[in-house]
XYZ file of C-alpha atoms in Angstrom:
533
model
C -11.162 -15.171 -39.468
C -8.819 -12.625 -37.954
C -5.567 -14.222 -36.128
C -7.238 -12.738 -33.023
C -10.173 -13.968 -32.792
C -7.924 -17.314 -33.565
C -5.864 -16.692 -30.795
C -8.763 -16.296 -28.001
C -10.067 -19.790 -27.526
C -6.099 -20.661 -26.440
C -5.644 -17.425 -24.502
C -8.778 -18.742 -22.689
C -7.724 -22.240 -22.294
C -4.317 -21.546 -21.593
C -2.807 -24.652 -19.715
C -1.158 -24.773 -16.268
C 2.318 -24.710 -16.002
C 4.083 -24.628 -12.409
C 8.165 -24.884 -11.860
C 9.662 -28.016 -10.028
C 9.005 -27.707 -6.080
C 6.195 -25.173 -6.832
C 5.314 -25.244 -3.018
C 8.333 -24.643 -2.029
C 9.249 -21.527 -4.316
C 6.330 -19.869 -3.414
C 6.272 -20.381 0.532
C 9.669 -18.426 -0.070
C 8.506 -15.918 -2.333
C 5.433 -15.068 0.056
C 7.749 -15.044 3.145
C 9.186 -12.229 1.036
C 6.916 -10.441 0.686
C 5.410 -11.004 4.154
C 9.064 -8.831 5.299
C 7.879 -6.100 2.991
C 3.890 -6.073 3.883
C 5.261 -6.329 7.531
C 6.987 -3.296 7.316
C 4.285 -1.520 5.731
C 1.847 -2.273 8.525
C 3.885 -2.160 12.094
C 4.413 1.360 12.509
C 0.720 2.412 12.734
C -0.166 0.720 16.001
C 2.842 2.634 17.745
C 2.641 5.979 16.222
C 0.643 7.767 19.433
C 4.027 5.630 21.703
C 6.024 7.248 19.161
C 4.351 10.942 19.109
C 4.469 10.715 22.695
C 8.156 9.601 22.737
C 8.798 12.621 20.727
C 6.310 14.941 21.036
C 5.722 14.727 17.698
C 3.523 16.706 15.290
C 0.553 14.774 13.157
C 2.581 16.114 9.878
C 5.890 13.968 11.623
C 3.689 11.302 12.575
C 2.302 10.965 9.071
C 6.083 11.104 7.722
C 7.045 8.501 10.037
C 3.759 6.110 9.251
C 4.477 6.787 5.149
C 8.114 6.896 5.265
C 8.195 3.246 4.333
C 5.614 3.356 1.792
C 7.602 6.318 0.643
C 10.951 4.276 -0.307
C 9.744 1.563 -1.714
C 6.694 3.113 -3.833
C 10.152 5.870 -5.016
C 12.285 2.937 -5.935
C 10.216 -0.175 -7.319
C 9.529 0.770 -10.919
C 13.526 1.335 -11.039
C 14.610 -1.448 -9.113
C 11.783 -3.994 -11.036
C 14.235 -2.954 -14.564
C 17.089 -3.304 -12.124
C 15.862 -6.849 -11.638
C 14.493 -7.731 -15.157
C 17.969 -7.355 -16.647
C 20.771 -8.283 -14.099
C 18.588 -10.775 -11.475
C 15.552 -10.997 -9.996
C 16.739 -13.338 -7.521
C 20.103 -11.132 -7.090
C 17.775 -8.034 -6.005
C 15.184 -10.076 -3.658
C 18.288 -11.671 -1.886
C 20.059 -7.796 -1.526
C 16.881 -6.560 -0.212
C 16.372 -8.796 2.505
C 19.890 -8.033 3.860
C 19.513 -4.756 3.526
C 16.420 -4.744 5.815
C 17.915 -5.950 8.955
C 20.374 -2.938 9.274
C 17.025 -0.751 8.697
C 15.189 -1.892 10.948
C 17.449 -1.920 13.819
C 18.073 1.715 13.179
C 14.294 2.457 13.335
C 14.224 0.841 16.216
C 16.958 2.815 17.777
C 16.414 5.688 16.418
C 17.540 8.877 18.376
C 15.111 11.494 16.795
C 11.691 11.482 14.558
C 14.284 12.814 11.392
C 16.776 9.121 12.050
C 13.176 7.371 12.276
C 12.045 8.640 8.987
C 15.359 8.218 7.491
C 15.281 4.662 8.522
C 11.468 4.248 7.239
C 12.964 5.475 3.752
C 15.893 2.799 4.165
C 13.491 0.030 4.835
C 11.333 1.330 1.835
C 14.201 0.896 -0.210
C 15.177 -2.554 0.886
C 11.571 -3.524 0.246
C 11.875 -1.852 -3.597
C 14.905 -4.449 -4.008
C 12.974 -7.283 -3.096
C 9.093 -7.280 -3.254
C 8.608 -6.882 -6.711
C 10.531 -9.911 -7.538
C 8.313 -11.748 -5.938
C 5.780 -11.327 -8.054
C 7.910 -11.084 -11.620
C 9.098 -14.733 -10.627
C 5.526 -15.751 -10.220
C 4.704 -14.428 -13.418
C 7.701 -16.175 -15.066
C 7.067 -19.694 -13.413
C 3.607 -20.326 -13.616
C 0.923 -19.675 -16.524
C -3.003 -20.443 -16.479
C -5.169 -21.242 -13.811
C -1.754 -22.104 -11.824
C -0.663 -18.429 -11.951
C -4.156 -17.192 -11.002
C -4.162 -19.688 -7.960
C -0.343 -17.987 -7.155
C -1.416 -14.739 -7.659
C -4.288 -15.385 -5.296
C -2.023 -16.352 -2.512
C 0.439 -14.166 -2.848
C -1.920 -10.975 -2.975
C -4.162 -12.087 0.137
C -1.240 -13.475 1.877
C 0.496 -10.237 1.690
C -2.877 -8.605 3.159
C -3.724 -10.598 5.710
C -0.342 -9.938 6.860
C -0.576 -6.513 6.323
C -3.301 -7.037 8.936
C -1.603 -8.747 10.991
C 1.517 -6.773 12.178
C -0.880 -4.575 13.895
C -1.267 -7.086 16.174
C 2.162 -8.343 16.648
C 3.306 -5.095 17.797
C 0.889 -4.135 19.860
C 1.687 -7.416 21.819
C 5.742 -5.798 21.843
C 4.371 -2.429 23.081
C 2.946 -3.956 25.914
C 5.991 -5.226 27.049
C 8.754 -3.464 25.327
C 9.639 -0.165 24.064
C 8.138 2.014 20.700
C 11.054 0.780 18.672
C 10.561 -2.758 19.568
C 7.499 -2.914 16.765
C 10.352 -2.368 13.969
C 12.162 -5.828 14.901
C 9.378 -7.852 14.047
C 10.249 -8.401 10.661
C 13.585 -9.862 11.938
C 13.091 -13.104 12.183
C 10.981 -13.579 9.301
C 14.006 -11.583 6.983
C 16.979 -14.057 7.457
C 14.114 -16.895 6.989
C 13.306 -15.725 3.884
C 16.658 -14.712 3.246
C 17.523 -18.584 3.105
C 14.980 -19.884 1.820
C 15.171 -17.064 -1.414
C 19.515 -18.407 -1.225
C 18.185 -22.131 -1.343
C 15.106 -22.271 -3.348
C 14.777 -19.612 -5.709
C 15.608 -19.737 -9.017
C 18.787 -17.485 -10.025
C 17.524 -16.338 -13.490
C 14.508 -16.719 -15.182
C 13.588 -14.845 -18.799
C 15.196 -12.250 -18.230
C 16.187 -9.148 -20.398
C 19.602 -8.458 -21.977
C 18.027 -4.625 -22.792
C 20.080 -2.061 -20.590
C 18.054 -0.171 -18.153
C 17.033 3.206 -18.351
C 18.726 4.853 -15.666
C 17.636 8.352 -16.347
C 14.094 6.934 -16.511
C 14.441 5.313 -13.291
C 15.830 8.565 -11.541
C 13.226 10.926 -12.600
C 10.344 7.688 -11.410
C 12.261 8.082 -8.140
C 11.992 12.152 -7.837
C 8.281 12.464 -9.009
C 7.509 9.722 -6.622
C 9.381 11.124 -3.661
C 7.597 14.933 -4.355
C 4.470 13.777 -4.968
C 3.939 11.821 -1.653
C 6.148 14.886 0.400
C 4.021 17.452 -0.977
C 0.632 15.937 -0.095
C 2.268 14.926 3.208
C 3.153 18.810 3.851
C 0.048 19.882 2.244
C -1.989 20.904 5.444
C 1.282 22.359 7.806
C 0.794 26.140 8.191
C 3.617 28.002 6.498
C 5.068 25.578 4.480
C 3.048 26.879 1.095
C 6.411 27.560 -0.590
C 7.813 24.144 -0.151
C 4.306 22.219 -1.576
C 3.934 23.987 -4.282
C 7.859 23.524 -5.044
C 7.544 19.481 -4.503
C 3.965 19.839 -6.444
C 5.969 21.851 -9.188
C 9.039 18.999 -9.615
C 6.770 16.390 -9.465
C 4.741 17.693 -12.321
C 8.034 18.478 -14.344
C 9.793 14.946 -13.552
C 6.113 13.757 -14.548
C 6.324 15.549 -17.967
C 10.736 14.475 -18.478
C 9.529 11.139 -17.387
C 6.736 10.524 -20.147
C 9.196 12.420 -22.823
C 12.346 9.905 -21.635
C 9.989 6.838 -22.494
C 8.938 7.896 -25.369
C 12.259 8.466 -26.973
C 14.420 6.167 -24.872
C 15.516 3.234 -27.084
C 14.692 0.615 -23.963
C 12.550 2.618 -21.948
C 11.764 1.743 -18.281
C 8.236 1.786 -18.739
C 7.034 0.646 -22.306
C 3.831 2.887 -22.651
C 2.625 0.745 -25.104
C 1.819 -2.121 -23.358
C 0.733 0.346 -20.165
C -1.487 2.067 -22.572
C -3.612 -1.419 -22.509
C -6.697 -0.711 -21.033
C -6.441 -4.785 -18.827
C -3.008 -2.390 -18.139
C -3.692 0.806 -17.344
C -7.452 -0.074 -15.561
C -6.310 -2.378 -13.629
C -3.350 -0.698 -12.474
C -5.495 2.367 -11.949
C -8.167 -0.040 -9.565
C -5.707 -1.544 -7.720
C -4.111 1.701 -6.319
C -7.293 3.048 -5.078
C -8.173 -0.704 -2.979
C -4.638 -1.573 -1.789
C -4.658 2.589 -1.003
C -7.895 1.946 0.881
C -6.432 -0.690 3.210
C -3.543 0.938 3.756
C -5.465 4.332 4.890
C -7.878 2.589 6.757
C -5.108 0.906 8.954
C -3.738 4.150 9.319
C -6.681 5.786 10.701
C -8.148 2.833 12.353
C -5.750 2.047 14.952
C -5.516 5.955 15.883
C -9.093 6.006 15.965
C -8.992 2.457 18.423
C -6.118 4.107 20.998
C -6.715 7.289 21.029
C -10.689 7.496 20.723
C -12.027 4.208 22.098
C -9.166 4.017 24.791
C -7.866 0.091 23.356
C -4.466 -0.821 24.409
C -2.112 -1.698 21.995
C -2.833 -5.486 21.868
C -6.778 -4.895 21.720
C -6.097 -2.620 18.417
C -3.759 -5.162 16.975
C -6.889 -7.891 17.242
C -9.743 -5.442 16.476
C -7.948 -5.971 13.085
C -8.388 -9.397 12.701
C -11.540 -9.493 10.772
C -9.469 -7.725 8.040
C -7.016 -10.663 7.417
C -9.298 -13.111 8.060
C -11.633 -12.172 4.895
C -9.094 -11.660 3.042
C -7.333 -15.342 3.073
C -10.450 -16.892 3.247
C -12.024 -14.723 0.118
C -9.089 -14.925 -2.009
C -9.411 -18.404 -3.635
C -12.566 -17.627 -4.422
C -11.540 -14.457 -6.212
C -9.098 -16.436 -8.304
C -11.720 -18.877 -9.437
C -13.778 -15.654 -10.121
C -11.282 -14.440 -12.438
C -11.349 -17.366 -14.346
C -15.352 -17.779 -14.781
C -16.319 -14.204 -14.799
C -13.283 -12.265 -15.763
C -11.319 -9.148 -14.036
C -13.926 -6.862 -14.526
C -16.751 -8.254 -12.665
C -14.590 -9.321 -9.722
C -13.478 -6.383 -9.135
C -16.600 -4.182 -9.291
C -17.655 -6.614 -6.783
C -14.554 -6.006 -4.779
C -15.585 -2.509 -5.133
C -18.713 -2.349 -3.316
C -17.868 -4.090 -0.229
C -14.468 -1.648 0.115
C -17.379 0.876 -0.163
C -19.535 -0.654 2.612
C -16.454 -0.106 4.919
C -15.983 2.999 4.711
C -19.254 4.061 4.924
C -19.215 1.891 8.000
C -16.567 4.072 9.336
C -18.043 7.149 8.401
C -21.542 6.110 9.969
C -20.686 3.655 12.700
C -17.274 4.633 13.865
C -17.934 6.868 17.122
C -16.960 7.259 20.272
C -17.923 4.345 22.933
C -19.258 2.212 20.005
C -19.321 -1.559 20.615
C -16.668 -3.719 18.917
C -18.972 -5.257 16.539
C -18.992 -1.720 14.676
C -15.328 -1.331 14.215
C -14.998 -5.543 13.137
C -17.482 -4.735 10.454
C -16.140 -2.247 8.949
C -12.722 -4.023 8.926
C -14.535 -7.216 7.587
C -15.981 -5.191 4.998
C -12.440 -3.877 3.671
C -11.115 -7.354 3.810
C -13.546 -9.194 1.486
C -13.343 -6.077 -0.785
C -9.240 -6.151 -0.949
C -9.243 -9.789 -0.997
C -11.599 -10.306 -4.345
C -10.233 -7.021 -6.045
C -6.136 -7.735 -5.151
C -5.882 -10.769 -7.339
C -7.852 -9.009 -10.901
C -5.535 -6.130 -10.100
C -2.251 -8.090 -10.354
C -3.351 -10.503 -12.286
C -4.691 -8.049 -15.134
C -0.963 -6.176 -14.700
C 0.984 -9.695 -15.332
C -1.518 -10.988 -18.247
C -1.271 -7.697 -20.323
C 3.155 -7.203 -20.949
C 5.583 -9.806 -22.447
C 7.239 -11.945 -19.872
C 10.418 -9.635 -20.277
C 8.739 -6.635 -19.111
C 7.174 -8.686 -16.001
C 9.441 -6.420 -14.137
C 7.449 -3.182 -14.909
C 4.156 -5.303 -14.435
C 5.219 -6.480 -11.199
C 6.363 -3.216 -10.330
C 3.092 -1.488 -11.293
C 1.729 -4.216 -8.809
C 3.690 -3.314 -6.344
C 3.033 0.378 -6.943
C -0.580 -0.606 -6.389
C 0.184 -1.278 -2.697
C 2.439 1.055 -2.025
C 1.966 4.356 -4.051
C -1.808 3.813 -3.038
C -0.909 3.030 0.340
C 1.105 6.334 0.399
C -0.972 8.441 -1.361
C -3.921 7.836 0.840
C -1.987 7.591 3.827
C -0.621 11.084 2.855
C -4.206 12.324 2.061
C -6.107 10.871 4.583
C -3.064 12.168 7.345
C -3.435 15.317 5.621
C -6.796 15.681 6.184
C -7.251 14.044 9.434
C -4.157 16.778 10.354
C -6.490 19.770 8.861
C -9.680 18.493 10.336
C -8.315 17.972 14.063
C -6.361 21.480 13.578
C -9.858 23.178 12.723
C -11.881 21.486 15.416
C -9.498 21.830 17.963
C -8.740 25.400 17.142
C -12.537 26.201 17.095
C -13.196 24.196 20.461
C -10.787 26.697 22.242
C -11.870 29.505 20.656
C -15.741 28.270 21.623
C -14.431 27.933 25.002
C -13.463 31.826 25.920
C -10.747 30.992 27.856
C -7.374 32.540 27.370
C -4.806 30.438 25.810
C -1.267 31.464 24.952
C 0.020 30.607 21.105
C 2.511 28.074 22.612
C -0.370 25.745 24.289
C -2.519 26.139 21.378
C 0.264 25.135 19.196
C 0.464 22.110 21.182
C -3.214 21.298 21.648
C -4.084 21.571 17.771
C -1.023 19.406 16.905
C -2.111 15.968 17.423
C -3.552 14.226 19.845
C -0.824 12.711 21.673
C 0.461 16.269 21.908
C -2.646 17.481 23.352
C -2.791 14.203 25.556
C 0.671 15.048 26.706
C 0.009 18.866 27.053
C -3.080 18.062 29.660
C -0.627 16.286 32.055
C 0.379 19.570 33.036
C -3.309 20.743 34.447
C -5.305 19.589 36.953
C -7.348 16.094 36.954
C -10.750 18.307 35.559
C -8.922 19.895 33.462
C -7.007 16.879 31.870
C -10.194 15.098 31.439
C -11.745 18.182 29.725
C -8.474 18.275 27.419
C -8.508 14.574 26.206
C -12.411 14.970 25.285
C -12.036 17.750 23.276
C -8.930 15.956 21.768
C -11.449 13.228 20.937
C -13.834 15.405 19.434
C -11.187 16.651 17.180
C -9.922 13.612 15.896
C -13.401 12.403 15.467
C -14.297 15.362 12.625
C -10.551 14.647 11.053
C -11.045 11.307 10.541
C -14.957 12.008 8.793
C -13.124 14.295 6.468
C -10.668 10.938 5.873
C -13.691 8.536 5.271
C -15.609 11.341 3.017
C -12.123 10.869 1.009
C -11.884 7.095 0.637
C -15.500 6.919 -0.282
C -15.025 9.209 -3.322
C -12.081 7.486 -4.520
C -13.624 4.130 -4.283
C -16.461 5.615 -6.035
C -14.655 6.891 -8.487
C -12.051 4.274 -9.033
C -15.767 2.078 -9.398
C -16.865 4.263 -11.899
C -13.512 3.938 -13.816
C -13.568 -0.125 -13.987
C -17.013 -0.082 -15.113
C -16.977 2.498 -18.011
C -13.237 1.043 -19.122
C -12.434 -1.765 -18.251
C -13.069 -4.684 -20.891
C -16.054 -7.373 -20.087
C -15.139 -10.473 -20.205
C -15.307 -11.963 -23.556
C -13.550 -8.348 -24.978
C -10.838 -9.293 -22.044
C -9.741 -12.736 -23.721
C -9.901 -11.424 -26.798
C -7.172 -8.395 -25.895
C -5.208 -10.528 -24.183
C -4.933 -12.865 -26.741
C -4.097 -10.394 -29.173
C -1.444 -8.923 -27.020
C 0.099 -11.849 -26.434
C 0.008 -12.550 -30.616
C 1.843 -8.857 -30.743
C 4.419 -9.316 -27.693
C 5.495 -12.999 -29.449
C 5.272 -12.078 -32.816
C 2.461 -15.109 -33.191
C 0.070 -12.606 -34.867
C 2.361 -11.583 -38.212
């Protein structure tokens, strides 16, 4: 008998292990990441405050909303080496200083360019400390315990992703735009502590030096890759997309050369050439990417289409976070009987059924039972494909490269968040264009470049543009504004339903059933320790 097919029936029945004051530890390493899911999620209820504030383009608007996303999805395969070899606790602890000063210059900021600078800040302070978070978990439990973690950290981390929504549209009816980027405040210098008090300062952790050139070139095909789709659909700026497009592909190509001949490399290609690696990581971007877009096009769809204030698009949200906590503990236990695989197909088909809820349902003057649905729909499909996704990443690298694992978690979130943010912005931005350019062409009345400009823009620019005309001819504005936004955002759905579709299609045809699962796994494990020579 081979030393693999030994090594399954322990892989399988690996025991629980959980660190002294496991409760406690992971309350703080969840409030972590709550600051970092937090600031993910609060600037898409106050984007049409904050076009309005500035008159600001959809292309700025989708800078702003992404800007975030943009820093930390740049920074956390870096900052996860950063952390593997000189303290995980050391970066999470940096990071959640480093987020106060952020956010108070978001929410100050003097111009869109300071707001997006301070997005990209935030991002960065985020890179420090969420993927710690889950690199500690990793290191401190094993077994069913870390699957149970896992669980709570990923739907934790969703629901209140979900959740800021809410909590700022409750400080925008009170308070100014910037007001949404103080939330995390409070919750920062809480977890601040607790991380000072009740983390762990170092736990299996590498002596390898980091690969700073690798790290560099992650963070400049990162950066150009999410800037060029972002400037993808702005007329006249072809030079400057295909120039991001063009370093991202190079950094892309210096970046896989560096790792192979780097004698640490940042990202071991080995172990990410594991198809419980590679799959997983692969699945995970397109459903953390799907929640992320469809927060970003669901709360401009609520204010600016169905007329909710702030605080009624914050709760219209709720179904969201609600499946996901209660659907998560069940996905862990999934996991367990049934393996990755299955769990997340299943995940899968109910991110499907949202959008094509959106795409269906989603019109103007529907009744709220339509837009909870669809939201409901995205919940359960995040929360029972979040925890295969992360827990695949963790199960398939040693625990000394947890920090490229938990990284590749993280990237799950946030690259996918980005990248469908930046496509689905890109697209509503082209769609609204089109229609709105058509509807005044289909109109035959005269209309100088300048207004046009500012009509086909966005639709807080054209909301702002028809306070200049009469009552009529406000009214006749804002509905063709509506209609606009109403064929971007079916190009947007069309978009999220072909990459859950295809990301579907991916899982099934690649990623290991559950018996092969164990078996890898196992024998990874036998490789990584040297058990298997």
């Amino acid at each position: 008998m081979s030393r693999t097919a030994e090594t399954a029936p322990r892989a399988a029945a690996e025991p629980s292990s959980s660190p002294a004051r496991a409760g406690l530890i992971l309350a703080s390493l969840i409030a972590v990441a709550a600051v970092a899911n937090l600031g993910l999620a609060v600037a898409n209820v106050a984007l049409p405050a904050i076009g309005k504030h500035f008159d600001a383009s959809q292309t700025s608007l989708n800078l702003i909303a992404v800007g975030y996303s943009l820093g930390l999805a740049a920074s956390v395969l870096y900052l996860g080496a950063v952390g593997d070899r000189y303290g995980r606790k050391l970066l999470l602890v940096l990071g959640m200083a480093l987020s106060v000063p952020a956010a108070c210059l978001a929410a100050w900021a003097p111009s869109q360019g300071v707001l997006i600078a301070a997005r990209i800040i935030g991002g960065l302070a985020a890179g420090m400390a969420y993927p710690t978070t889950l690199a500690l978990i990793t290191a401190l439990w094993s077994g069913p315990a870390r699957t149970r973690s896992i669980a709570l950290w990923a739907a934790t981390g969703g629901a209140i992703s979900s959740l800021g929504p809410l909590c700022a549209g409750i400080l925008l009816e009170h308070h100014w735009w910037g007001s949404v980027f103080l939330i995390t405040l409070p919750l920062a210098v809480v977890a601040l502590v607790m991380a000072v008090l009740l983390v762990p300062s170092h736990v299996n952790e590498s002596t390898d030096p980091v690969d700073n050139l690798g790290g560099i070139l992650s963070v400049v095909l990162v950066a150009a890759l999410l800037l060029g789709i972002n400037f993808a659909p702005v007329p006249g700026e072809t030079a400057l997309v295909l120039g991001l497009f063009a370093i991202a592909a190079a950094a892309l190509v210096a970046f896989f050369l560096r790792q192979r001949r780097a004698p640490n490399p940042l990202y071991d290609l080995n172990s990410a050439s594991r198809p419980t690696f590679w799959v997983a990581a692969c699945a995970g971007l397109i459903v953390f990417g799907s929640l992320m877009g469809a927060m970003f096009i669901g709360q401009q769809f609520l204010q600016n289409v169905l007329d909710y204030s702030t605080v009624d698009a914050g709760l219209a949200i709720l179904p969201a976070a609600a499946c996901m906590v209660l659907v998560a503990p069940r996905s862990a236990k999934l996991v367990e009987r049934n393996g990755a695989r299955q769990t997340l197909l299943s995940g899968y088909v109910f991110v499907l059924l949202g959008f094509l809820t959106m795409l269906l349902l989603w019109k103007e003057g529907i009744a709220y039972w339509k837009v909870a649905l669809g939201y409901a729909f995205i919940g359960i499909g995040v929360g029972l494909a979040g925890t295969p996704a992360s827990h695949s990443l963790t199960g398939s690298v040693p625990v000394k490269r947890v920090g490229m694992a938990s990284g590749t978690a993280d990237l799950q979130r946030d690259l996918g968040g980005a990248i469908m943010q930046s496509i689905f912005g890109a697209l509503l931005t082209a769609g609204y264009a089109a229609a709105g350019g058509a509807a005044i062409a289909a109109s035959g009345k005269s209309v100088n470049d300048t207004v046009q400009t500012e009509l086909t823009k966005s639709f807080s620019s054209a909301a702002d543009t028809a306070q200049r005309y009469p009552e009529s001819t406000q009214d006749a504005i804002i509905a063709g504004a509506k209609t606009a936004f109403l064929q971007g955002d079916q190009w947007a759905y069309l978009a999220g339903i072909v990459a859950v579709l295809l990301g579907a299609a991916l899982v099934f045809f690649k990623f290991p059933k559950a018996e092969a699962e164990k078996r890898l796994l196992a024998s990874y494990h036998a490789e990584d320790t040297g058990s298997g020579e």
